[in-house]
mmCIF file of C-alpha atoms and ligand atoms in Angstrom:
data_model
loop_
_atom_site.group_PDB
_atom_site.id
_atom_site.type_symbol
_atom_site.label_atom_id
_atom_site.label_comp_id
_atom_site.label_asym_id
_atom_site.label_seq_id
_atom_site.Cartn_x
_atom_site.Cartn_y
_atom_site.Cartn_z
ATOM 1 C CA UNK A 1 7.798 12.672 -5.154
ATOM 2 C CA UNK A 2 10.173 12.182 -2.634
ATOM 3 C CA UNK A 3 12.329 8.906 -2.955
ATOM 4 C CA UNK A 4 13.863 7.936 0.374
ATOM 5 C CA UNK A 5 16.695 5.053 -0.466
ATOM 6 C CA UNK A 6 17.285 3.107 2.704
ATOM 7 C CA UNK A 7 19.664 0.199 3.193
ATOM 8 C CA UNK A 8 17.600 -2.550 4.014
ATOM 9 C CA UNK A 9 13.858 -2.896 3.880
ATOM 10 C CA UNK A 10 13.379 -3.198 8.364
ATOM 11 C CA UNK A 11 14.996 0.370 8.144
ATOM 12 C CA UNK A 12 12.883 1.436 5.066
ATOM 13 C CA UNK A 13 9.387 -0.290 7.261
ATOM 14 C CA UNK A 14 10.740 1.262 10.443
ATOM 15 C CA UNK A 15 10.843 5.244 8.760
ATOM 16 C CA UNK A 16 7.390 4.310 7.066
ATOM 17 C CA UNK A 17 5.915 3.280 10.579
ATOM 18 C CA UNK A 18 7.433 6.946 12.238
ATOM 19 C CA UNK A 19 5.503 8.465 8.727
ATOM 20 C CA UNK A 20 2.268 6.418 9.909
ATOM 21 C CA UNK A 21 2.523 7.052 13.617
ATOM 22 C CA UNK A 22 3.437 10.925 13.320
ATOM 23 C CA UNK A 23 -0.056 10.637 10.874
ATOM 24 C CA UNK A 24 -1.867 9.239 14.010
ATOM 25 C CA UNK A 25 -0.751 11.082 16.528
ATOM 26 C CA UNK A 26 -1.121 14.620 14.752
ATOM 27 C CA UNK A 27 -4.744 13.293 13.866
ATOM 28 C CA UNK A 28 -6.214 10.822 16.089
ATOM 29 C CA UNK A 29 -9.140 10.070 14.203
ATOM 30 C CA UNK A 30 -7.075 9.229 10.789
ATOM 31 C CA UNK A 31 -7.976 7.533 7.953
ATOM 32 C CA UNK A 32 -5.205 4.842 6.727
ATOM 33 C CA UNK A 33 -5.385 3.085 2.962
ATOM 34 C CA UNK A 34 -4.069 -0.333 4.038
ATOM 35 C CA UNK A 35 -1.885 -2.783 1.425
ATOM 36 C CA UNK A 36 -1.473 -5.921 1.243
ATOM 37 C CA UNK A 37 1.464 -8.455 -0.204
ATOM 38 C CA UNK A 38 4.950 -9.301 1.537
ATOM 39 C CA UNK A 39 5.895 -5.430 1.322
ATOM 40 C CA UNK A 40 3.637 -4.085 4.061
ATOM 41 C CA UNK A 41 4.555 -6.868 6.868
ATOM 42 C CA UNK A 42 7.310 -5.574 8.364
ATOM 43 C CA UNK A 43 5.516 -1.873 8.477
ATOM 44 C CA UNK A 44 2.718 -3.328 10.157
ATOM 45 C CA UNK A 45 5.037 -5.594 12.507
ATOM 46 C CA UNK A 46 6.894 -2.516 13.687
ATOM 47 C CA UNK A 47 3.236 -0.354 14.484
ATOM 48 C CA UNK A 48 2.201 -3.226 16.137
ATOM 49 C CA UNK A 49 5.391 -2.934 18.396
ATOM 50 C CA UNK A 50 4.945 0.503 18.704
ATOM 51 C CA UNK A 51 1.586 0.002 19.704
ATOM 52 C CA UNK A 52 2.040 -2.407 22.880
ATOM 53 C CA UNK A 53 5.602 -0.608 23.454
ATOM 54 C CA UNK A 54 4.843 2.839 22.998
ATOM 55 C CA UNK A 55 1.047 3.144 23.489
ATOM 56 C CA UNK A 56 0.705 4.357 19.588
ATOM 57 C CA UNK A 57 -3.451 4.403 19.552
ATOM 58 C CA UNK A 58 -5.476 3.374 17.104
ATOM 59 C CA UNK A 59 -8.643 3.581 18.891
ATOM 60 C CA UNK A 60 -9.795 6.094 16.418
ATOM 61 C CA UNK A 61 -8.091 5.081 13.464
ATOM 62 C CA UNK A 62 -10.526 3.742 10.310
ATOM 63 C CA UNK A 63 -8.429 1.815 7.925
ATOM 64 C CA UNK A 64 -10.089 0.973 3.977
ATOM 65 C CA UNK A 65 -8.032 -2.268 2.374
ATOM 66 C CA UNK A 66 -6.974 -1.423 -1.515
ATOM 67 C CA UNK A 67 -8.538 -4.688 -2.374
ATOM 68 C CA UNK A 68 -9.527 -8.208 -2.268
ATOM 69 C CA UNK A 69 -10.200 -11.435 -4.184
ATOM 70 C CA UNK A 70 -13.623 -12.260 -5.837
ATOM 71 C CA UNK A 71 -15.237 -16.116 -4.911
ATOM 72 C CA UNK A 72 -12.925 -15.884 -1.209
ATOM 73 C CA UNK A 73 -14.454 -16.295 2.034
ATOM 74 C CA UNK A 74 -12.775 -13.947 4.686
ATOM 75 C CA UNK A 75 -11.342 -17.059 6.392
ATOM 76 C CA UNK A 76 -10.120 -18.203 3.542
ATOM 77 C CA UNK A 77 -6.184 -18.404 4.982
ATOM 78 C CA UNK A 78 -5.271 -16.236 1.314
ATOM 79 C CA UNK A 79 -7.710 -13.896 1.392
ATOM 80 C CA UNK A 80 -6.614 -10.245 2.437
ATOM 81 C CA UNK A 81 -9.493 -10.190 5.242
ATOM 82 C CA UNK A 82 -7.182 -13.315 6.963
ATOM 83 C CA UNK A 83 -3.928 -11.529 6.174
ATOM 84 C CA UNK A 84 -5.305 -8.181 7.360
ATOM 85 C CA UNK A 85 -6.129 -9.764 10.593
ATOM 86 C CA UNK A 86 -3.332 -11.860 10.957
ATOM 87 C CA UNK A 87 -0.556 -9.264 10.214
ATOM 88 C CA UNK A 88 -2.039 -6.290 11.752
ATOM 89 C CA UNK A 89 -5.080 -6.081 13.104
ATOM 90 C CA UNK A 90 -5.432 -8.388 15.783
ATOM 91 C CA UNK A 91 -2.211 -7.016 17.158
ATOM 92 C CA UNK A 92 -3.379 -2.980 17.373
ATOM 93 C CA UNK A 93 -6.676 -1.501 18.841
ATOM 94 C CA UNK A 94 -8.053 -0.616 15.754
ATOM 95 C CA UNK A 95 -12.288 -1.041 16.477
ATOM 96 C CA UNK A 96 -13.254 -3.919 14.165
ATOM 97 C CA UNK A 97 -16.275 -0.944 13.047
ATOM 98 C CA UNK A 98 -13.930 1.073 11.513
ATOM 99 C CA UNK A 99 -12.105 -1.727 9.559
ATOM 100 C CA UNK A 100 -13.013 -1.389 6.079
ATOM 101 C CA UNK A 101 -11.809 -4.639 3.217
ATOM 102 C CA UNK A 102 -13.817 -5.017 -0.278
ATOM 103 C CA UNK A 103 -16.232 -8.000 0.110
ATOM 104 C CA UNK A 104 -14.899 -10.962 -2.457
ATOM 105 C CA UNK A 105 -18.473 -12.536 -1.452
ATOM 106 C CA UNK A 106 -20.775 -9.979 -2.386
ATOM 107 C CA UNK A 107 -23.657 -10.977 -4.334
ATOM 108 C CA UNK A 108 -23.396 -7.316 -6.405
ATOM 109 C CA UNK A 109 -20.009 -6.500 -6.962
ATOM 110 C CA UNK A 110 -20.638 -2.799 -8.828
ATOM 111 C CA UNK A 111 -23.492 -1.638 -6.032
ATOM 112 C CA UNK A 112 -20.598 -2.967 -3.705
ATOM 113 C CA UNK A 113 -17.763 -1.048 -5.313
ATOM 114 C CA UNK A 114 -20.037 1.757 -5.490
ATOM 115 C CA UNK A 115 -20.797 1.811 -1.753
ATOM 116 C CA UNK A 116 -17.298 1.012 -0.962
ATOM 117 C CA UNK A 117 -16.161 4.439 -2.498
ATOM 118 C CA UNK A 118 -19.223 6.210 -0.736
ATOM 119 C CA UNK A 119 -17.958 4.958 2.680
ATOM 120 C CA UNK A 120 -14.650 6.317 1.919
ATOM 121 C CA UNK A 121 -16.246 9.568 1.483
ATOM 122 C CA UNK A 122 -18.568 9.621 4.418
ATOM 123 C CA UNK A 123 -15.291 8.889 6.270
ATOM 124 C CA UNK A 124 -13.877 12.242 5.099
ATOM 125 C CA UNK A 125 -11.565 10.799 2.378
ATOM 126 C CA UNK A 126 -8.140 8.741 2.947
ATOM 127 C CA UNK A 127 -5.610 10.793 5.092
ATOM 128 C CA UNK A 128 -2.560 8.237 4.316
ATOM 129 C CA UNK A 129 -2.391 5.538 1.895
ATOM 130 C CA UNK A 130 0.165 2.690 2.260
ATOM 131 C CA UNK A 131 0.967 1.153 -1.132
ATOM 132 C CA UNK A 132 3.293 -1.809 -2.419
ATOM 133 C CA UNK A 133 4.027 -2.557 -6.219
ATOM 134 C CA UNK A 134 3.554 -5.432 -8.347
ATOM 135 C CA UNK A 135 6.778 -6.494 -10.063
ATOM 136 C CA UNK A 136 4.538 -4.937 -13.369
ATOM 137 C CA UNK A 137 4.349 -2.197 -11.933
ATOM 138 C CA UNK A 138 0.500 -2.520 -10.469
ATOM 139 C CA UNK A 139 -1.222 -0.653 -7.375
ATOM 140 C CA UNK A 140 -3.488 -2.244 -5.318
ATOM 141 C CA UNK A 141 -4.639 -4.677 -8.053
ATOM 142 C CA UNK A 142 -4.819 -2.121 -10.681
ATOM 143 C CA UNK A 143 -3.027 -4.093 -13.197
ATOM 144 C CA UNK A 144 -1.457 -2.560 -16.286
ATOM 145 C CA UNK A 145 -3.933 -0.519 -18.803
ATOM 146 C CA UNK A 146 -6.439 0.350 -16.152
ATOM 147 C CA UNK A 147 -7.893 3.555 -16.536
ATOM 148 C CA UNK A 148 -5.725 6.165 -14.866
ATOM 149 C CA UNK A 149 -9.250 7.919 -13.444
ATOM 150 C CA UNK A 150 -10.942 4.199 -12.200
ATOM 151 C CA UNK A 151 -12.551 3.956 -9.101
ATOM 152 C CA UNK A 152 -13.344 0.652 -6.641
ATOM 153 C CA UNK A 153 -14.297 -1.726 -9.520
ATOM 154 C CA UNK A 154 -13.705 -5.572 -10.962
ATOM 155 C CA UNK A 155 -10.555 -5.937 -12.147
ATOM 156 C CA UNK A 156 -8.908 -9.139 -14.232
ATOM 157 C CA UNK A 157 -5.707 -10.588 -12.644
ATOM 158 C CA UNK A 158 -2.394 -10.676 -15.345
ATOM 159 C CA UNK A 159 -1.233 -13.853 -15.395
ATOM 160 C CA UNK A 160 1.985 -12.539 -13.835
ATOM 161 C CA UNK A 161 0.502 -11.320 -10.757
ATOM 162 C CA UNK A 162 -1.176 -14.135 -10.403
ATOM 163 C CA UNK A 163 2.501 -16.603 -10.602
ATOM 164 C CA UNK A 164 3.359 -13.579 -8.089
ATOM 165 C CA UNK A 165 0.680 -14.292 -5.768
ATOM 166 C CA UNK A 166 0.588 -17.981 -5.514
ATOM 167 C CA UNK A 167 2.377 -18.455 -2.787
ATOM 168 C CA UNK A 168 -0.005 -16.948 -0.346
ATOM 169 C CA UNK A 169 -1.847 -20.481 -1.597
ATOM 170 C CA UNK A 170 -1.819 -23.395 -0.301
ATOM 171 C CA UNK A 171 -2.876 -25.034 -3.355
ATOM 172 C CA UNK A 172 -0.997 -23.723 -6.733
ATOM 173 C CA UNK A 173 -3.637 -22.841 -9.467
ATOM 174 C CA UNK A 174 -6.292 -21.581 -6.839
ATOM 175 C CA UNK A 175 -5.195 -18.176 -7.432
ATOM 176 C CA UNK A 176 -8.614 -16.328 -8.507
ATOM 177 C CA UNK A 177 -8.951 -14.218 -11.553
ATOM 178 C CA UNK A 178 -11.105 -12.013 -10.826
ATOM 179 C CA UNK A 179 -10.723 -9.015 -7.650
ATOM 180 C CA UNK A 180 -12.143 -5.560 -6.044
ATOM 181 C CA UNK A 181 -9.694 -2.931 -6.003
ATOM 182 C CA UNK A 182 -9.603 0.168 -5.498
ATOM 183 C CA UNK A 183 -9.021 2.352 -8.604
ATOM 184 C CA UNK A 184 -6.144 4.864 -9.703
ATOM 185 C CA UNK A 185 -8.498 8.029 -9.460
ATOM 186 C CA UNK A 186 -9.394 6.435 -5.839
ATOM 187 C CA UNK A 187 -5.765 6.249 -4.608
ATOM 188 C CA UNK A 188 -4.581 9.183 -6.291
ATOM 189 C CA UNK A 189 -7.459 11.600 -3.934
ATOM 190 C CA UNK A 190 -5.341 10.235 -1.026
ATOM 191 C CA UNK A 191 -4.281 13.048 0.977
ATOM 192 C CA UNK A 192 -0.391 11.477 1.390
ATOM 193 C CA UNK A 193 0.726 8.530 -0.588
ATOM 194 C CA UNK A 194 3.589 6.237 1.044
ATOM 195 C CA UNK A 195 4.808 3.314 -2.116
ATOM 196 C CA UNK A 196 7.058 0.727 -0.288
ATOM 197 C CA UNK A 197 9.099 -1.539 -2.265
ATOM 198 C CA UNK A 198 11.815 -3.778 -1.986
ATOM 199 C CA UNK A 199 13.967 -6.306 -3.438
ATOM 200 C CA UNK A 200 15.508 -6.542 -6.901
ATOM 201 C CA UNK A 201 12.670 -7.816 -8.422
ATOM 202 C CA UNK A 202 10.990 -4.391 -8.083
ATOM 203 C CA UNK A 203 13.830 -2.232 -9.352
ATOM 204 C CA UNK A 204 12.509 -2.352 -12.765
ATOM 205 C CA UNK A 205 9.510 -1.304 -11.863
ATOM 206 C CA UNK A 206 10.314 1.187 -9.218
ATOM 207 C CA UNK A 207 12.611 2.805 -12.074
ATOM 208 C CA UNK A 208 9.181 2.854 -14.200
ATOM 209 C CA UNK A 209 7.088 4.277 -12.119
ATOM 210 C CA UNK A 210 9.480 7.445 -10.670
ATOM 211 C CA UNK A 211 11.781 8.206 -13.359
ATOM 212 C CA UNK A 212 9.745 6.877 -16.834
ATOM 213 C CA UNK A 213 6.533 8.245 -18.688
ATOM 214 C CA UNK A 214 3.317 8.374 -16.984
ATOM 215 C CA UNK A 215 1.172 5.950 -18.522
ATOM 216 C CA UNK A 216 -1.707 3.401 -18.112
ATOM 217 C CA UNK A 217 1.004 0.788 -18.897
ATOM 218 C CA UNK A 218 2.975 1.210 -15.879
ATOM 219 C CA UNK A 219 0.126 2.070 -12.769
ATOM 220 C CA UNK A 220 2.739 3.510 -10.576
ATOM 221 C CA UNK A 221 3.773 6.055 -12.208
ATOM 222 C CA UNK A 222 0.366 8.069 -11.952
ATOM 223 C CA UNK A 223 2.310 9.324 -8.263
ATOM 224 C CA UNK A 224 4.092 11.386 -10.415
ATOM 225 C CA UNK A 225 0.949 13.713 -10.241
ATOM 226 C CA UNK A 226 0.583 13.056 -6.675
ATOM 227 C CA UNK A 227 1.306 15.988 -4.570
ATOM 228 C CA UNK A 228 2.428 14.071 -1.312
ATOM 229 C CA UNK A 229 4.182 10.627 -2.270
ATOM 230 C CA UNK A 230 6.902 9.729 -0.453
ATOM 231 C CA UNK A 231 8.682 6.381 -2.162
ATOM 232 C CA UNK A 232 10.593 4.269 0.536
ATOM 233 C CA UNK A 233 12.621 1.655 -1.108
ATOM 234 C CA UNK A 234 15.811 -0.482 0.011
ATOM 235 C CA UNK A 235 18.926 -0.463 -2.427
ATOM 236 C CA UNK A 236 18.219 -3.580 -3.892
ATOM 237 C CA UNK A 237 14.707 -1.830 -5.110
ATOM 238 C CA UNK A 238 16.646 1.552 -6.269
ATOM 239 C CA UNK A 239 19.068 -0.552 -8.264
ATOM 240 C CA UNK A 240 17.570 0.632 -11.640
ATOM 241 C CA UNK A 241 17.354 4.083 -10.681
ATOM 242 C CA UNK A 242 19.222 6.717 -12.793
ATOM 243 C CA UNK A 243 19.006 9.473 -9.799
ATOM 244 C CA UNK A 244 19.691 7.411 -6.983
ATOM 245 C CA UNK A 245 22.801 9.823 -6.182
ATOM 246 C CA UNK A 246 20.616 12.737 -6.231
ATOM 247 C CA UNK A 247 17.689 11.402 -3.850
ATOM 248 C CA UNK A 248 20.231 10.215 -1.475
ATOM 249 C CA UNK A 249 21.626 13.879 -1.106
ATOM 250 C CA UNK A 250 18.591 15.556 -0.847
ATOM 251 C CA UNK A 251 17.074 12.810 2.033
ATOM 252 C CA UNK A 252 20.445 13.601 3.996
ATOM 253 C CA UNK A 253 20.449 17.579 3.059
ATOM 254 C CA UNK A 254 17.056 18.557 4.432
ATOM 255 C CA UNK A 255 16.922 21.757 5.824
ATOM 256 C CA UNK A 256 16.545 21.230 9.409
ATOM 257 C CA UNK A 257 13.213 22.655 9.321
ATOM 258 C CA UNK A 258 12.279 19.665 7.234
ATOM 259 C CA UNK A 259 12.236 16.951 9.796
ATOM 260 C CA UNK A 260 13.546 13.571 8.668
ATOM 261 C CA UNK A 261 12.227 10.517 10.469
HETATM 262 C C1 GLP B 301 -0.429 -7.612 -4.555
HETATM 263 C C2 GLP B 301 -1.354 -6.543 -3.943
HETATM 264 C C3 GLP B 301 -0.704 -5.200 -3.985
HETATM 265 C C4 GLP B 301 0.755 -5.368 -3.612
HETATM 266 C C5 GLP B 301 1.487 -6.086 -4.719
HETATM 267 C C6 GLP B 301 2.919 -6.445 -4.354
HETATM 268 O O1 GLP B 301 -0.991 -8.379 -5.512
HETATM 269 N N1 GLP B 301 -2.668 -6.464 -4.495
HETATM 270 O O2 GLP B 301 -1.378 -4.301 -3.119
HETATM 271 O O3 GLP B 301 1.351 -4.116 -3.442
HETATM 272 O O4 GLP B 301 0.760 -7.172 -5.176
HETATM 273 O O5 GLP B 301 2.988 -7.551 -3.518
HETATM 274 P P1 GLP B 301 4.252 -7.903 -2.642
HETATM 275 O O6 GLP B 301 4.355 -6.843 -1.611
HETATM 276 O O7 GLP B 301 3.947 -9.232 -2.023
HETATM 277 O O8 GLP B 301 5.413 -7.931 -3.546
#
């Protein structure tokens, strides 16, 4: 793991969006695992910019969502189809083909979980995954105690993710139970791995998931057997880390054959 401490979380978004470009422009045809949450929007405001400013193509980029929420229609203004759209993709060139989100309507949720995987495959496997962290530590919506070798399945919502996520409701309580995520063993076959979090109510769980045990109990921690994570967090995030000293040195000690973005 690499843990890149940056002041503020529009300088952390802006070195994740060079990460994401360089990605794109070394392979056109890339395949980017796509988050969701308030993490991700500042990422996704800066490719966006670099897009109409820059000319950053995504013309043959295919993106695959972690997740989405069971019983909501994709215009539903909270569902991740509707923030997907509205954050990012109606501001890139991505072809609306090769946009990929877990169905919350499907009548078959495990044949649709099972396809979902198989399109991932067919698509020659995710090249770069983008990935926030609940405050409990979860990824995508893999909440604590999921198997660390799931795959695209149901999951249950904690009741803590789902005080976390109501207010991307209009109406409190509407927050469903029930979601499509992506699993652990899923993410973890990412080629590259970028975990963005920020704020101090993610330094206990940033802490957790790069310096503690890795267990079921805490999802993020399972990048500690990733071979290419890079963690890009602002200070308020690293606040509970016991080698923040240490990660600083070695982001601003690279050899300079190691690029730094
Ligand atoms: C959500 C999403 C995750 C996201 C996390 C953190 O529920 N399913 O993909 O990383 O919770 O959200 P936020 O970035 O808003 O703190």
């Amino acid at each position: 793991m690499e843990i890149i401490i940056l002041p503020t979380p529009e300088e952390a978004s802006a070195v994740a969006a060079r990460l994401v470009a360089r990605q794109i422009c070394e392979k056109p045809s890339s395949v980017l695992g796509l988050a969701t949450g308030g993490t991700p929007c500042g990422l996704y405001r800066e490719l966006a910019r670099m897009h109409s400013e820059e000319a950053l193509d995504f013309a043959r980029v295919t993106t695959f969502n972690l997740d989405e929420y069971i019983g909501l229609d994709p215009a539903h203004q909270a569902s991740f189809h509707y923030f997907m759209a509205e954050n990012f993709f109606r501001h890139i060139n991505v072809p609306p083909t090769l946009i990929h989100i877990p169905n919350g309507m499907t009548a078959d949720v495990p044949a649709h979980c099972e396809a979902y995987e198989q399109a991932i495959k067919a698509a020659g496997g995710i090249d770069l995954q983008i990935l926030g962290l609940g405050s409990d530590g979860h990824l995508g919506f893999n909440e604590p105690g999921s198997s660390l070798a799931s795959r695209t399945r149901i999951k249950t919502l904690t009741e803590r993710t789902r005080r976390d996520n109501t207010r991307f409701f209009a109406e409190r309580d509407t927050v469903p139970h029930h979601v499509i995520t992506m699993g652990l063993g899923t993410i973890m076959e990412s080629r590259m791995c970028l975990l963005l979090a920020f704020g101090r109510g993610k330094a206990e769980a940033v802490a957790a998931s790069v310096e503690g045990p890795v267990t079921a109990s805490v999802p993020g921690s399972l990048l500690q057997f990733h071979p290419r994570t890079k963690v890009i967090i602002d200070v308020e995030a690293a606040n509970a880390l016991t080698r923040a000293d240490y990660y600083r040195w070695v982001y601003q000690n690279k050899p300079a054959w190691q690029t730094n973005l």
